[in-house]
JSON list of C-alpha atoms in Angstrom, two decimals:
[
{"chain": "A", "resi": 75, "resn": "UNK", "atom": "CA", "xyz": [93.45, 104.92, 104.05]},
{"chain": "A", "resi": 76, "resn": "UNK", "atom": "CA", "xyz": [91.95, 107.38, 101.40]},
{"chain": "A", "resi": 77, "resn": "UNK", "atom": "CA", "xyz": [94.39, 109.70, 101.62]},
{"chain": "A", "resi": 78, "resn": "UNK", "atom": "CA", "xyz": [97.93, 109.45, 102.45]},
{"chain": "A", "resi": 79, "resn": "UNK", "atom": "CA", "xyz": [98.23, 109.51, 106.20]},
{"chain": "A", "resi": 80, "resn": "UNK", "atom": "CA", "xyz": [101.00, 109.11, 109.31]},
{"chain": "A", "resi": 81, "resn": "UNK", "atom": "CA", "xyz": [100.19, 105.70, 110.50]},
{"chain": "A", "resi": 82, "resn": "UNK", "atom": "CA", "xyz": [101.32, 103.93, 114.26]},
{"chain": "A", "resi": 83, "resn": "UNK", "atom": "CA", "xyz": [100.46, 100.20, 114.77]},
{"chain": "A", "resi": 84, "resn": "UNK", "atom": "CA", "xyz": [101.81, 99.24, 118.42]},
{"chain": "A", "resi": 85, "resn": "UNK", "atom": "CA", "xyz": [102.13, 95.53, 120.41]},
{"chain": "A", "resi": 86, "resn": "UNK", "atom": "CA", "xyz": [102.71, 95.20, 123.75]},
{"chain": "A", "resi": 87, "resn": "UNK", "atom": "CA", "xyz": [105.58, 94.05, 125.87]},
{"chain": "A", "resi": 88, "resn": "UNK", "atom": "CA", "xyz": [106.79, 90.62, 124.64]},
{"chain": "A", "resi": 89, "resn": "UNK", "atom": "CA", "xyz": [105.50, 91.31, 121.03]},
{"chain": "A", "resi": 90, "resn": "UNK", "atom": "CA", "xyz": [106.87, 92.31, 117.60]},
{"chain": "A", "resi": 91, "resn": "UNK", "atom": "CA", "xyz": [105.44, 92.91, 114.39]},
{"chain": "A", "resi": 92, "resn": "UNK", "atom": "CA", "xyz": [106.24, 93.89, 110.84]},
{"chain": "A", "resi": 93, "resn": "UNK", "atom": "CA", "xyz": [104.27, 95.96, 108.54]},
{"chain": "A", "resi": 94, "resn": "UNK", "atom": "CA", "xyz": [103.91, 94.73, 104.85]},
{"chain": "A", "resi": 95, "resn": "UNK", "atom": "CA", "xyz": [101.75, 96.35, 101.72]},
{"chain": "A", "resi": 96, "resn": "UNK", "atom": "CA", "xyz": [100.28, 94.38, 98.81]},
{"chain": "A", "resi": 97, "resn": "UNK", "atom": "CA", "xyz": [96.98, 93.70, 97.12]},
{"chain": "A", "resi": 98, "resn": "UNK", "atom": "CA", "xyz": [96.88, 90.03, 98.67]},
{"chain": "A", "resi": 99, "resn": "UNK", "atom": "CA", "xyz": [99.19, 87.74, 101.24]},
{"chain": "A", "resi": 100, "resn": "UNK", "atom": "CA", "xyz": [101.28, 86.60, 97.75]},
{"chain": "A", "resi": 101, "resn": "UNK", "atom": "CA", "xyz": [102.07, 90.10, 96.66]},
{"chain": "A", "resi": 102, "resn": "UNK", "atom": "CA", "xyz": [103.48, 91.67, 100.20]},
{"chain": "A", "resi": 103, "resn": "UNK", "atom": "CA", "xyz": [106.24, 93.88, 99.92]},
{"chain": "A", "resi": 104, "resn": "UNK", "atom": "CA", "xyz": [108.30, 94.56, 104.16]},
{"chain": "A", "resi": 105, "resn": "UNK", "atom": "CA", "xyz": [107.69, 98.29, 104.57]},
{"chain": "A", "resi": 106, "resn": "UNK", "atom": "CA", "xyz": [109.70, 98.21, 108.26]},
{"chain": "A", "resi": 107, "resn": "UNK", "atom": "CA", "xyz": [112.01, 96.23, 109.94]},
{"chain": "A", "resi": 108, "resn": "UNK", "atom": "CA", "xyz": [110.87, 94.00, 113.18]},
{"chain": "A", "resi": 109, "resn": "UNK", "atom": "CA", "xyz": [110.35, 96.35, 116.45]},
{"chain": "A", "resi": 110, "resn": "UNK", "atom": "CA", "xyz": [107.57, 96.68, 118.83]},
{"chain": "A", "resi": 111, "resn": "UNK", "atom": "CA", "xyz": [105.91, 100.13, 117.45]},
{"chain": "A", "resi": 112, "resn": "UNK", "atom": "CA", "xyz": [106.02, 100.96, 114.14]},
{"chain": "A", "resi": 113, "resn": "UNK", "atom": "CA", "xyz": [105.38, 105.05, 112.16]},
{"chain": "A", "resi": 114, "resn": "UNK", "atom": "CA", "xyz": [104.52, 104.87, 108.56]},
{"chain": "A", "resi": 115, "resn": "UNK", "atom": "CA", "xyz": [103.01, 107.16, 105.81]},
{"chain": "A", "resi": 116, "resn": "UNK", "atom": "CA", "xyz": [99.82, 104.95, 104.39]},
{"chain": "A", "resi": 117, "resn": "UNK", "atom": "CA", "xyz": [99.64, 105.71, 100.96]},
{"chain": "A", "resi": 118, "resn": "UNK", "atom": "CA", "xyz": [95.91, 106.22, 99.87]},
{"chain": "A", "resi": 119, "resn": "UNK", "atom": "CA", "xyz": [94.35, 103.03, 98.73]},
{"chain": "A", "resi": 120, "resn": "UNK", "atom": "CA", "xyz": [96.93, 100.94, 99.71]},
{"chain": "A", "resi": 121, "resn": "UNK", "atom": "CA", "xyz": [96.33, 97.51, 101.32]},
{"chain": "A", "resi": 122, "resn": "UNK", "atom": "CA", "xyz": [98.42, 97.12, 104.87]},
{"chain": "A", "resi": 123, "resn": "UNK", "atom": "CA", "xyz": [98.93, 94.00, 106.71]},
{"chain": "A", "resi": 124, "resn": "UNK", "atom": "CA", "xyz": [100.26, 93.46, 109.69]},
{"chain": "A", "resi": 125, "resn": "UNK", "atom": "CA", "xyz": [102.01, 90.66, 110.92]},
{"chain": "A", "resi": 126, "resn": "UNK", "atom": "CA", "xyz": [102.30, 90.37, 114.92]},
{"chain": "A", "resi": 127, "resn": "UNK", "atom": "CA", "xyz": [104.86, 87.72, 116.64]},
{"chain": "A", "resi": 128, "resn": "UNK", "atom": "CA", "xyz": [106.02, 86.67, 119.85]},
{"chain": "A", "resi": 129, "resn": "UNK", "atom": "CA", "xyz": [109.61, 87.17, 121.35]},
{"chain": "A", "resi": 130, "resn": "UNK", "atom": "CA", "xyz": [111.74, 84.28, 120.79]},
{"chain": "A", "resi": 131, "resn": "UNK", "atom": "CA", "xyz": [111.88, 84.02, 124.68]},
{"chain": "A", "resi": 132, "resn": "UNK", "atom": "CA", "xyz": [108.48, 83.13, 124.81]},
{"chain": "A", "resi": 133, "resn": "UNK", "atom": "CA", "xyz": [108.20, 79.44, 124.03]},
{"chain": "A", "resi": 134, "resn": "UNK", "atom": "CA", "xyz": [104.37, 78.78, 123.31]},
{"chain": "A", "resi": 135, "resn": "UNK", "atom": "CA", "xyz": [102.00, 81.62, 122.17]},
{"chain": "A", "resi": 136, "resn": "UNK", "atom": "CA", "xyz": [100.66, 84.49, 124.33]},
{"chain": "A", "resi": 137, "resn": "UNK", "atom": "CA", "xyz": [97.82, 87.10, 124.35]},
{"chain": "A", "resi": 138, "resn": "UNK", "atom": "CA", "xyz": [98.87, 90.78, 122.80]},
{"chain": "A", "resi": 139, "resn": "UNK", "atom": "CA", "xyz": [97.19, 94.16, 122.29]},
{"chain": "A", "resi": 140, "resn": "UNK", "atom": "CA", "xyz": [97.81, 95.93, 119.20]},
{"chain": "A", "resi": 141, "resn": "UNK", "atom": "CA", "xyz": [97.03, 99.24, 118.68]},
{"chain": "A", "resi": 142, "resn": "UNK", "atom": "CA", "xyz": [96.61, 100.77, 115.50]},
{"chain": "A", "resi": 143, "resn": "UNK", "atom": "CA", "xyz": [96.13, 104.65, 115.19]},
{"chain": "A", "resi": 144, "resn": "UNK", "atom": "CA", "xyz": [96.34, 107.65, 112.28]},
{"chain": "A", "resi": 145, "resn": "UNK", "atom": "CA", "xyz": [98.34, 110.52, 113.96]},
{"chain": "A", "resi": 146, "resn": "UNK", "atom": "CA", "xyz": [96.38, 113.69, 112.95]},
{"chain": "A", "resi": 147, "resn": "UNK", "atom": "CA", "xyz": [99.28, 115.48, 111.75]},
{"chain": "A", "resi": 148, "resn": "UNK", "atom": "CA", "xyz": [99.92, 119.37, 112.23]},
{"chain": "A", "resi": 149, "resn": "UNK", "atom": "CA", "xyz": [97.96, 121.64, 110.91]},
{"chain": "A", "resi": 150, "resn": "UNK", "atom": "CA", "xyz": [100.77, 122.98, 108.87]},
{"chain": "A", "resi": 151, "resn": "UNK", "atom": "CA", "xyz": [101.82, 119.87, 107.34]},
{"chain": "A", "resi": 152, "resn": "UNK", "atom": "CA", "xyz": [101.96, 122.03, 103.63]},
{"chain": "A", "resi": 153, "resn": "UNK", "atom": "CA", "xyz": [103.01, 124.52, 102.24]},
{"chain": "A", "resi": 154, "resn": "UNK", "atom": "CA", "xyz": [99.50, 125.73, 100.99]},
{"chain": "A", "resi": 155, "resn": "UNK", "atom": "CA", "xyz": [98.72, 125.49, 104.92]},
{"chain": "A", "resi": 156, "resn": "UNK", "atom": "CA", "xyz": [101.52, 127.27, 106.31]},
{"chain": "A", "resi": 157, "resn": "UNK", "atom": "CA", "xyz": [101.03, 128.91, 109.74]},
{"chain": "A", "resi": 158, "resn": "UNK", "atom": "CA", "xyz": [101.81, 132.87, 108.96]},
{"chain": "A", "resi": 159, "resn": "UNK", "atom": "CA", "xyz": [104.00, 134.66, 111.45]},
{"chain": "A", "resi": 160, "resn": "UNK", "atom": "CA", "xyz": [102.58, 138.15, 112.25]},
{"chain": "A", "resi": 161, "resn": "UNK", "atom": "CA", "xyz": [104.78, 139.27, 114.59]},
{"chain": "A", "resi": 162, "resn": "UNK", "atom": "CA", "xyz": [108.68, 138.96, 115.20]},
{"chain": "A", "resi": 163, "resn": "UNK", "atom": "CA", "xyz": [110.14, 137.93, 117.21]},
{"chain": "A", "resi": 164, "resn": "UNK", "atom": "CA", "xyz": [108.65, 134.81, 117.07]},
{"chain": "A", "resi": 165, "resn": "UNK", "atom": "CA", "xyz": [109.28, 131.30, 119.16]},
{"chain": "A", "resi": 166, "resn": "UNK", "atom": "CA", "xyz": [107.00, 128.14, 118.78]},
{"chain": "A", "resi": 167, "resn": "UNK", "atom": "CA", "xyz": [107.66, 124.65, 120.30]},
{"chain": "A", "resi": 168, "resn": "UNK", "atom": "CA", "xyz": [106.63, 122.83, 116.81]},
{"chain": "A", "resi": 169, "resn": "UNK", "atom": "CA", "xyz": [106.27, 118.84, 116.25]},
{"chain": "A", "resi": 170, "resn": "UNK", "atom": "CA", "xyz": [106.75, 117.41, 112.74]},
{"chain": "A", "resi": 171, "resn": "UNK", "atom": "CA", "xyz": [104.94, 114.03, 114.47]},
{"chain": "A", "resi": 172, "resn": "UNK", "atom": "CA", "xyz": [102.63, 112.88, 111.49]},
{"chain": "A", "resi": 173, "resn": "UNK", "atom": "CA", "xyz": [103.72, 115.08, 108.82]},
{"chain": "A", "resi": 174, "resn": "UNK", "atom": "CA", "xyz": [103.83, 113.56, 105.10]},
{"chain": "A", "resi": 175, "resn": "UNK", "atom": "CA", "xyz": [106.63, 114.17, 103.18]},
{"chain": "A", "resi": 176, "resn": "UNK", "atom": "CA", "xyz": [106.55, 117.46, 101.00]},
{"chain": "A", "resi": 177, "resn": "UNK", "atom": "CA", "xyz": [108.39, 117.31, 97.77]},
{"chain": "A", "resi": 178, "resn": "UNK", "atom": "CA", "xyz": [107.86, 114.72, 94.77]},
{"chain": "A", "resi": 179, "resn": "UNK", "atom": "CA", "xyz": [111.80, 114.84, 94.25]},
{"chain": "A", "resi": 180, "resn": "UNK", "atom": "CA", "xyz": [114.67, 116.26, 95.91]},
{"chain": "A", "resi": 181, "resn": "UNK", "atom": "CA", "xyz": [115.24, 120.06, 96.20]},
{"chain": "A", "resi": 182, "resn": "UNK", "atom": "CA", "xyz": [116.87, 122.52, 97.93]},
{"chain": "A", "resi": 183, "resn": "UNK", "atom": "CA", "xyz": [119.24, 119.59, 99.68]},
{"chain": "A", "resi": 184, "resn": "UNK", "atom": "CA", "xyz": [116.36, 118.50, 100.71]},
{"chain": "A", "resi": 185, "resn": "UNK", "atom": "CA", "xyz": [115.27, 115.21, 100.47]},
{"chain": "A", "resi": 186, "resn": "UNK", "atom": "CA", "xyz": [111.86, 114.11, 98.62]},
{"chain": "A", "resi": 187, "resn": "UNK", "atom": "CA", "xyz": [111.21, 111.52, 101.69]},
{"chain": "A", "resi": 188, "resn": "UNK", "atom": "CA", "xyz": [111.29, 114.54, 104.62]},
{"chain": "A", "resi": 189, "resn": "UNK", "atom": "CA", "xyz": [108.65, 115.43, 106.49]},
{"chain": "A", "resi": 190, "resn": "UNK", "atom": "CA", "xyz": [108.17, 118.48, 107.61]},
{"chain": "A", "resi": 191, "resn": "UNK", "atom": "CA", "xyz": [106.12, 121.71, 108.71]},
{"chain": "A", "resi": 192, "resn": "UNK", "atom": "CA", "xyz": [105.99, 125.14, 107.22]},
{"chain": "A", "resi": 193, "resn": "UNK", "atom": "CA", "xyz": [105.82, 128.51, 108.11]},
{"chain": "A", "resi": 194, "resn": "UNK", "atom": "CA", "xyz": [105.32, 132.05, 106.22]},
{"chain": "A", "resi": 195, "resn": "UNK", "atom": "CA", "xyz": [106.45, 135.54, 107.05]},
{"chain": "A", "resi": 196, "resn": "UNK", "atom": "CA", "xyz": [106.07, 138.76, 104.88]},
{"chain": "A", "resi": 197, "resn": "UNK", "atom": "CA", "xyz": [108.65, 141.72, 106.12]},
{"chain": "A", "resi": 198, "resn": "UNK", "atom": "CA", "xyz": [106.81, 145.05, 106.24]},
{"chain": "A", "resi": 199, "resn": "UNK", "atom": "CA", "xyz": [110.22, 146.25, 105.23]},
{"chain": "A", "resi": 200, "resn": "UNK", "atom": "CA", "xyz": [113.54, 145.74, 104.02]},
{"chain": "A", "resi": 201, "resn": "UNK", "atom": "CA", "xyz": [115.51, 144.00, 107.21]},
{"chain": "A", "resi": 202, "resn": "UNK", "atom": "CA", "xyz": [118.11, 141.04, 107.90]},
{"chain": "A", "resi": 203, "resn": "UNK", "atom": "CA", "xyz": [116.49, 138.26, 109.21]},
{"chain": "A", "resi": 204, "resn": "UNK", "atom": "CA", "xyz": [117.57, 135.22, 110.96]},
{"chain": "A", "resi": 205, "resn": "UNK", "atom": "CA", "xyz": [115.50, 132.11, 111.46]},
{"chain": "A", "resi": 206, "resn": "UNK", "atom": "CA", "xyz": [117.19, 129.08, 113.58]},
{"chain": "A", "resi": 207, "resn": "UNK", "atom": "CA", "xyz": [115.64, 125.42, 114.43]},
{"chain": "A", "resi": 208, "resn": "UNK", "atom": "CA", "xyz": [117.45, 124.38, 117.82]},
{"chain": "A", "resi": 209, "resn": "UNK", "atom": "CA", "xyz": [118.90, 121.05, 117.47]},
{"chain": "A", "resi": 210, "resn": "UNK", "atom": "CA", "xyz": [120.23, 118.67, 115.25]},
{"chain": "A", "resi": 211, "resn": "UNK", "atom": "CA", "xyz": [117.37, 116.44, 114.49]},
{"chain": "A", "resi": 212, "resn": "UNK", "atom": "CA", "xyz": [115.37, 119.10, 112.46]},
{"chain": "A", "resi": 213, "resn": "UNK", "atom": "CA", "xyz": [116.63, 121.59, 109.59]},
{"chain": "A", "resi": 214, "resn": "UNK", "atom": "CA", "xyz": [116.14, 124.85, 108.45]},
{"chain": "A", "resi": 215, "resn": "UNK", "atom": "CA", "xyz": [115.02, 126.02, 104.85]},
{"chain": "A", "resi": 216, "resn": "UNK", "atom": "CA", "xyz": [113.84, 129.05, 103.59]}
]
């Protein structure tokens, strides 16, 4: 890519692969484990290779589909982007799918390898306010 992007590379059923970055096949450096679908940031300018292998239950070599896609990202992927609240109160159904990570080092508690969305709000007054994400995968910072 030629700018950092969320990346998916897919096989189908009976399939694995393993995703690997380098300038050539003697400098490749494993990125992700072995699975059937893999979700990576592509650094801009890297080199990605892909390596795509059969289940060891299959005994002689088989046809395969990969699919290889860049997942668009939301819209509000930074901070300089942030979607502004006008109104309270507010609810929104959000998706960190294919957002980069945000920080060059940790902060806040935080870490520098989250991805994650943003949002602004300015008060027209003086009030408590309370902001909640609903579940335990995703966290709150403001």
């Amino acid at each position: 890519p030629t700018e950092n992007r969320m990346l998916t590379a897919s096989v189908d059923s009976g399939h694995y692969l393993r995703v690997y970055v380098g300038k050539n096949c003697d400098e490749l450096e494993c990125l992700e484990n072995l699975a059937a679908s893999q979700t990576f940031i592509g650094s801009a300018n890297n080199h990605y290779w892909i390596l795509v292998t059969r289940s060891s239950r299959f005994q002689i070599g088989s046809e395969f589909t990969l699919n290889i896609f860049i997942d668009g990202g939301p819209v509000n992927d930074d901070c300089d982007s942030s979607f502004i609240v006008q109104t309270l109160p507010y609810h929104v159904n959000g998706t960190t799918r294919g957002a980069l990570t945000d920080f060059e080092q940790d902060t806040c508690s935080i870490s520098r390898n989250a991805n994650g969305v943003w949002y602004g709000y300015t008060p027209p007054e003086t009030k408590m306010l309370t902001a909640s994400a609903n579940d335990t995968l995703h966290h709150l910072r403001i």
